[in-house]
Coordinates of C-alpha atoms and ligand atoms in Angstrom, one line a residue:
M963 CA -8.2 28.5 -0.2
L964 CA -5.9 25.7 -2.5
H965 CA -5.9 24.4 1.7
D966 CA -9.7 24.1 1.5
A967 CA -9.2 22.7 -1.0
G968 CA -7.4 19.6 0.5
V969 CA -4.7 20.2 -2.0
R970 CA -1.0 19.8 0.1
T971 CA -0.1 23.3 -0.6
V972 CA 3.8 24.7 -0.1
V973 CA 4.6 28.6 -0.3
A974 CA 7.8 29.4 -1.8
P975 CA 9.1 32.1 0.0
G976 CA 9.0 35.8 -1.3
W977 CA 5.6 34.0 -3.5
Q978 CA 3.2 37.4 -2.3
N979 CA 5.9 39.9 -4.1
R980 CA 7.2 37.4 -6.7
S981 CA 6.7 39.4 -9.9
V982 CA 8.5 40.4 -13.4
S983 CA 7.8 43.7 -14.9
G984 CA 5.1 45.1 -16.7
T985 CA 0.9 45.2 -16.4
P986 CA -0.4 42.9 -13.1
P987 CA -2.3 39.9 -14.4
R988 CA -5.9 41.2 -14.1
P989 CA -6.8 36.8 -15.3
I990 CA -10.2 36.1 -16.3
G991 CA -9.4 32.3 -16.9
V992 CA -6.3 29.4 -15.3
L993 CA -3.7 28.3 -18.4
N994 CA -2.1 25.1 -17.8
H995 CA 2.2 23.5 -19.0
H996 CA 3.5 20.5 -18.2
T997 CA 6.9 21.7 -17.2
A998 CA 8.2 18.9 -19.8
T999 CA 11.0 17.9 -16.5
P1000 CA 10.6 14.3 -15.9
S1001 CA 9.3 14.6 -11.9
S1002 CA 9.3 11.4 -10.1
A1003 CA 8.2 10.0 -6.4
R1004 CA 11.2 10.4 -5.7
N1005 CA 11.5 14.6 -7.2
P1006 CA 8.2 15.2 -7.3
A1007 CA 8.8 19.0 -8.3
P1008 CA 11.5 19.7 -10.0
S1009 CA 11.3 22.6 -12.0
V1010 CA 10.6 24.4 -8.5
Q1011 CA 13.6 26.6 -7.9
L1012 CA 13.6 27.4 -12.1
T1013 CA 10.4 28.3 -12.8
I1014 CA 11.3 30.8 -9.7
D1015 CA 14.3 32.0 -11.0
G1016 CA 13.1 31.8 -14.2
R1017 CA 15.4 31.0 -17.8
S1018 CA 18.9 32.0 -19.3
D1019 CA 16.5 33.5 -22.4
L1020 CA 13.5 34.2 -19.9
A1021 CA 13.0 36.1 -16.7
G1022 CA 11.2 34.4 -14.1
P1023 CA 8.7 33.4 -12.2
L1024 CA 7.1 31.3 -15.0
C1025 CA 3.9 31.1 -13.7
H1026 CA 1.5 30.8 -10.0
I1027 CA 1.1 27.1 -9.2
V1028 CA 3.3 24.0 -10.0
I1029 CA 1.4 21.0 -9.3
G1030 CA 4.3 17.9 -8.2
T1031 CA 3.4 14.3 -9.2
D1032 CA 2.7 14.0 -5.7
G1033 CA 0.1 16.2 -6.1
T1034 CA 1.6 19.1 -3.9
A1035 CA 0.4 22.2 -5.0
H1036 CA 3.7 24.5 -4.6
V1037 CA 2.9 28.3 -4.4
I1038 CA 5.4 30.8 -6.2
A1039 CA 4.5 33.9 -7.0
A1040 CA 1.2 36.4 -7.2
G1041 CA 2.7 39.1 -9.4
R1042 CA 2.5 38.2 -13.4
A1043 CA 4.1 35.7 -14.5
N1044 CA 5.6 34.4 -17.4
H1045 CA 3.8 31.6 -18.6
A1046 CA 1.4 32.3 -21.5
G1047 CA 2.6 34.1 -24.1
R1048 CA 0.2 35.4 -26.3
A1049 CA -3.0 34.1 -26.7
R1050 CA -5.6 32.9 -28.6
A1051 CA -9.6 33.6 -28.0
S1052 CA -9.9 30.5 -26.6
G1053 CA -13.6 29.1 -25.2
P1054 CA -15.2 31.5 -22.3
N1055 CA -12.0 33.7 -22.1
P1056 CA -11.0 36.6 -25.5
G1057 CA -7.3 36.4 -27.3
G1058 CA -4.5 38.0 -26.1
D1059 CA -2.0 39.2 -23.4
G1060 CA -1.6 36.5 -21.6
N1061 CA 0.2 36.7 -19.0
T1062 CA -2.3 39.3 -18.0
L1063 CA -5.2 36.7 -18.6
Y1064 CA -4.2 34.1 -17.3
L1065 CA -3.3 32.4 -14.6
G1066 CA -0.3 30.4 -15.0
V1067 CA -0.5 26.3 -13.2
E1068 CA 2.5 23.8 -14.0
W1069 CA 2.5 20.3 -14.1
D1070 CA 6.0 19.7 -13.3
Y1071 CA 6.1 15.7 -15.1
D1072 CA 8.0 15.2 -19.3
G1073 CA 4.5 15.9 -20.6
T1074 CA 5.1 12.7 -23.0
H1075 CA 3.1 10.2 -20.7
P1076 CA -0.2 10.7 -18.6
P1077 CA -0.2 13.6 -15.9
S1078 CA 0.2 10.6 -11.6
R1079 CA -3.2 11.0 -11.3
A1080 CA -2.6 12.4 -7.1
Q1081 CA -1.1 14.7 -10.4
Y1082 CA -4.8 15.8 -11.8
A1083 CA -6.5 15.2 -9.2
A1084 CA -4.4 18.5 -7.7
A1085 CA -4.8 20.5 -10.5
V1086 CA -8.8 19.4 -10.8
Q1087 CA -8.9 21.2 -7.5
V1088 CA -6.6 24.2 -7.7
N1089 CA -8.3 25.1 -11.3
A1090 CA -11.5 24.4 -9.3
A1091 CA -10.2 27.2 -6.4
L1092 CA -9.0 29.1 -8.5
L1093 CA -12.0 29.6 -10.0
R1094 CA -14.2 30.2 -7.7
H1095 CA -12.7 32.6 -6.7
L1096 CA -12.7 34.8 -10.3
Q1097 CA -16.0 34.0 -10.3
R1098 CA -15.7 31.8 -13.6
P1099 CA -16.5 28.8 -14.7
A1100 CA -14.8 26.1 -15.3
E1101 CA -14.8 26.2 -19.0
A1102 CA -12.7 29.2 -18.6
A1103 CA -9.7 26.8 -17.5
R1104 CA -6.9 26.5 -20.7
G1105 CA -5.0 24.3 -21.9
H1106 CA -1.7 26.0 -22.5
R1107 CA -2.1 24.1 -26.3
E1108 CA -5.3 26.0 -26.9
T1109 CA -4.7 29.3 -26.0
S1110 CA -0.6 29.0 -28.2
V1111 CA 0.2 31.4 -31.1
T1112 CA 3.4 28.9 -31.1
G1113 CA 2.3 25.6 -31.8
K1114 CA 2.6 24.4 -27.8
V1115 CA 1.2 21.1 -27.1
D1116 CA 1.2 21.0 -23.8
P1117 CA -0.5 19.8 -21.3
G1118 CA 1.0 16.6 -22.4
H1119 CA -1.5 12.9 -22.0
V1120 CA -4.5 15.6 -20.7
D1121 CA -7.9 15.3 -22.0
L1122 CA -8.7 19.0 -21.6
D1123 CA -12.7 18.5 -22.1
Q1124 CA -12.6 16.0 -19.3
F1125 CA -10.1 17.8 -17.1
R1126 CA -13.2 21.0 -17.2
R1127 CA -15.6 18.9 -16.2
D1128 CA -14.3 17.5 -14.4
I1129 CA -13.6 20.7 -12.4
A1130 CA -17.6 22.2 -12.7
S1131 CA -18.0 18.5 -10.8
A1132 CA -15.9 19.5 -8.0
M1133 CA -16.3 23.4 -8.6
A1134 CA -20.2 21.9 -7.6
A1135 CA -18.9 20.2 -4.8
P1136 CA -19.9 22.4 -1.2
A1137 CA -16.6 24.2 -0.4
G1138 CA -15.5 22.7 2.7
D1139 CA -18.0 20.3 3.5
D1140 CA -16.2 16.8 2.8
M1141 CA -13.6 14.7 4.4
Q1142 CA -9.6 16.2 3.3
L1143 CA -7.1 13.2 3.2
S1144 CA -5.1 16.6 4.3
D1145 CA -7.7 16.7 6.8
E1146 CA -5.6 16.2 10.8
F1147 CA -6.7 13.9 13.9
T1148 CA -5.2 12.6 16.7
D1149 CA -5.8 9.2 17.1
W1150 CA -5.6 6.2 19.3
A1151 CA -2.2 6.2 20.3
G1152 CA -2.1 10.5 20.8
T1153 CA -0.3 10.0 17.2
K1154 CA -1.6 13.3 14.6
K1155 CA -2.3 11.4 11.5
T1156 CA -4.3 12.7 8.3
V1157 CA -6.0 11.3 6.2
Q1158 CA -4.0 10.5 3.9
S1159 CA -2.0 9.2 6.3
L1160 CA -3.9 6.4 6.9
F1161 CA -4.3 5.6 4.6
D1162 CA -1.1 5.0 3.8
D1163 CA 0.3 3.8 7.0
L1164 CA -3.4 0.3 6.3
D1165 CA -2.1 0.3 2.8
R1166 CA 1.5 -0.9 4.1
R1167 CA 0.7 -2.9 7.2
L1168 CA -1.9 -4.6 3.7
A1169 CA 1.4 -5.4 1.9
S1170 CA 3.0 -6.2 3.7
F1171 CA 0.1 -8.8 5.8
E1172 CA 0.4 -10.4 1.7
H1173 CA 4.0 -10.2 1.5
I1174 CA 4.8 -12.6 4.4
F1175 CA 1.6 -14.5 4.3
L1176 CA 1.7 -15.4 0.3
K1177 CA 4.0 -14.4 -1.0
P1178 CA 7.0 -16.9 -2.5
G1179 CA 10.7 -16.2 -0.8
S1180 CA 8.7 -14.1 1.9
E1181 CA 10.9 -16.2 5.1
P1182 CA 13.0 -18.5 5.4
S1183 CA 12.2 -22.5 5.5
R1184 CA 11.3 -24.0 8.8
I1185 CA 13.2 -27.2 7.6
P1186 CA 16.5 -28.2 9.1
G1187 CA 19.0 -27.8 6.0
D1188 CA 16.5 -26.4 3.6
T1189 CA 17.3 -23.1 2.0
N1190 CA 15.0 -22.3 0.2
R1191 CA 12.8 -19.4 1.4
T1192 CA 9.3 -19.9 1.4
N1193 CA 6.2 -18.1 2.8
L1194 CA 4.6 -17.5 6.4
R1195 CA 1.3 -19.9 5.0
D1196 CA 3.6 -22.9 4.1
A1197 CA 6.3 -22.0 6.8
I1198 CA 3.7 -23.4 9.4
M1199 CA 2.7 -25.9 7.6
D1200 CA 6.2 -27.1 6.9
T1201 CA 7.0 -26.4 11.8
T1202 CA 3.6 -28.7 11.9
A1203 CA 5.0 -31.4 10.1
R1204 CA 8.5 -31.4 11.5
V1205 CA 6.0 -31.6 14.7
V1206 CA 4.7 -34.6 13.9
E1207 CA 9.1 -36.0 12.3
L1208 CA 10.0 -35.6 15.7
Q1209 CA 7.0 -37.7 17.7
R1210 CA 7.9 -40.3 14.8
E1211 CA 11.5 -40.4 16.2
A1212 CA 10.3 -40.5 19.2
G1213 CA 8.3 -43.0 19.3
R1214 CA 6.2 -41.3 20.4
P1215 CA 1.8 -42.7 18.9
A1216 CA 1.0 -40.6 15.7
P1217 CA -1.6 -37.9 16.1
W1218 CA -4.0 -39.2 14.0
P1219 CA -4.4 -42.6 12.6
E1220 CA -3.0 -43.0 9.1
P1221 CA -5.8 -42.3 6.1
L1222 CA -6.8 -46.4 5.5
P1223 CA -6.8 -47.6 2.2
S1224 CA -9.7 -46.6 -0.1
D1225 CA -10.5 -51.3 -0.8
N1226 CA -10.3 -50.8 3.7
L1227 CA -12.5 -48.3 4.1
A1228 CA -15.7 -50.7 3.5
P1229 CA -16.9 -52.5 6.0
P1230 CA -13.8 -49.9 8.5
P1231 CA -12.0 -52.7 10.4
H1232 CA -13.1 -55.0 13.2
P1233 CA -12.1 -52.1 16.7
E1234 CA -10.2 -55.5 18.6
S1235 CA -8.8 -56.1 14.9
P1236 CA -4.2 -55.8 15.6
E1237 CA -4.1 -54.5 11.9
T1238 CA -5.6 -51.1 12.7
P1239 CA -3.2 -48.6 11.5
Q1240 CA -3.3 -47.0 15.3
S1241 CA -1.3 -50.5 16.6
K1242 CA 1.0 -51.0 14.1
E1243 CA 2.3 -47.6 14.1
S1244 CA 2.7 -47.4 17.3
G1245 CA 4.6 -51.3 17.4
G1246 CA 4.8 -52.7 20.6
E1247 CA 3.7 -50.1 23.0
K1248 CA 0.2 -52.7 23.4
P1249 CA 0.3 -56.3 23.7
D1250 CA -1.0 -57.9 20.8
G1251 CA -4.5 -58.4 20.1
A1252 CA -6.1 -56.1 23.2
S1253 CA -8.9 -54.3 22.6
E1254 CA -8.5 -50.5 21.2
P1255 CA -11.1 -47.4 21.3
R1256 CA -10.8 -46.6 17.7
P1257 CA -8.3 -43.2 18.0
S1258 CA -9.7 -40.4 17.3
R1259 CA -9.7 -38.0 14.5
K1260 CA -8.1 -35.0 16.0
P1261 CA -4.4 -34.2 16.7
S1262 CA -3.5 -35.2 19.8
R1263 CA -2.8 -31.7 22.8
T1264 CA 0.5 -32.3 21.6
V1265 CA 0.3 -31.9 17.9
A1266 CA -1.6 -28.9 18.3
A1267 CA 0.9 -26.8 21.2
G1268 CA 3.3 -27.6 18.8
G1269 CA 1.6 -25.9 15.5
A1270 CA 0.8 -23.3 18.0
A1271 CA 3.7 -22.1 19.2
G1272 CA 5.9 -22.3 15.5
A1273 CA 3.2 -20.7 14.3
V1274 CA 3.0 -17.9 18.0
G1275 CA 6.9 -17.1 16.9
T1276 CA 7.3 -16.6 13.3
V1277 CA 3.8 -14.1 14.0
A1278 CA 6.2 -12.7 16.8
V1279 CA 9.8 -12.8 15.2
W1280 CA 7.5 -11.1 12.1
I1281 CA 5.5 -7.8 14.3
A1282 CA 9.2 -7.9 15.9
S1283 CA 10.6 -7.1 11.9
L1284 CA 7.9 -4.7 11.0
Y1285 CA 8.6 -2.5 14.9
G1286 CA 12.4 -2.5 13.1
V1287 CA 13.8 -5.0 15.3
Q1288 CA 15.4 -6.6 12.9
M1289 CA 17.2 -10.7 13.7
P1290 CA 19.3 -13.2 11.2
E1291 CA 17.4 -15.9 9.6
P1292 CA 19.0 -18.3 11.6
V1293 CA 17.8 -17.0 14.5
A1294 CA 14.7 -16.6 13.8
A1295 CA 14.8 -19.9 12.7
S1296 CA 15.9 -21.0 15.5
I1297 CA 13.6 -19.5 18.2
V1298 CA 10.5 -20.8 16.3
L1299 CA 11.7 -23.4 16.3
V1300 CA 12.6 -23.9 20.0
L1301 CA 9.7 -23.2 21.1
S1302 CA 7.3 -25.9 18.4
T1303 CA 9.6 -28.6 19.6
V1304 CA 10.1 -27.9 23.1
M1305 CA 6.0 -27.6 23.5
T1306 CA 5.7 -30.8 21.4
Y1307 CA 7.7 -32.4 25.0
L1308 CA 6.6 -30.0 27.6
V1309 CA 2.5 -30.9 26.9
P1310 CA 1.7 -34.9 27.4
T1311 CA -0.2 -36.7 25.2
P1312 CA -2.5 -38.1 26.9
A1313 CA -3.0 -41.2 27.4
P1314 CA -5.1 -44.2 25.4
K1315 CA -7.7 -45.5 28.2
Q1316 CA -6.5 -49.1 28.0
E1317 CA -3.4 -48.7 29.9
A1318 CA -4.9 -45.2 32.4
R1319 CA -7.4 -48.6 33.2
R1320 CA -4.4 -50.6 33.7
Ligands
ZN1425 ZN1 3.4 26.0 -20.7

């Protein structure tokens, strides 16, 4: 029943016959509590065993269902449970023996702050499913503080009127028609997944993408000797800049012209002037005064290839890391640098037209 409501459900062995002695419950409502125990993502339902065993002053079971902070419902008992004490009339429900009148749902959190979203959502679905089964309205869901005659305050930081409105919406929705987070399917690789695990997976990958591309410090710097860390976007820029530098050191022509000083922008330099930036940069390679076509503003094939190789190497190293292949940073950085440098020298710079004619 809870499973059909899309709630991840775990049953504690022996739950069908677990009961304290006394009148079997004849529930007309659901009573919601907090356990007052700190829970966390790592330990989402620390009170399950305690609610089964009971305390020295109160025999277990102490409720019927425990909802973890992760939204998992642990079914503890089907019989009578010590959770409500005496109950005063509340909403549509009469007063009397609370443990006869109510099914008990413990939300496992400390009550000093609101429950987690997953816990709240699961509680809405659990209450809706139980009340539908009992053929009772959403108003029959109560908080312990609404029935207690001893001043209980649980569940803490929950707006119970809003909670009942949410239960009413859940009960109005056709049961089982919607896709649920717990629905299972088989993905393209034949892996069994749930809708929830698919979302979790997507979330992780997007976060990983964002981290490595944009967060500073996610990647080692590609500048030789630089011990700072950077991100992948800047690392690719650095690699490209390094390739340009290597070209200069090798005495090759600059891959693209230096920007002209703004005074010289109009009129443009005479195409036959020896003062064009290209001839300045590559000094000595061409006879002075030789006519020279205006250099293209596009980066040369060499630099594009080097940059692309660097980027491909970086992405490959990152993808490898996603699949658990961890390599020391210097190794990864060297692979990327060597790859881009090799490509820089392998892909020939197109020969200037002047030289091609001679
Ligand atoms: Zn309580």
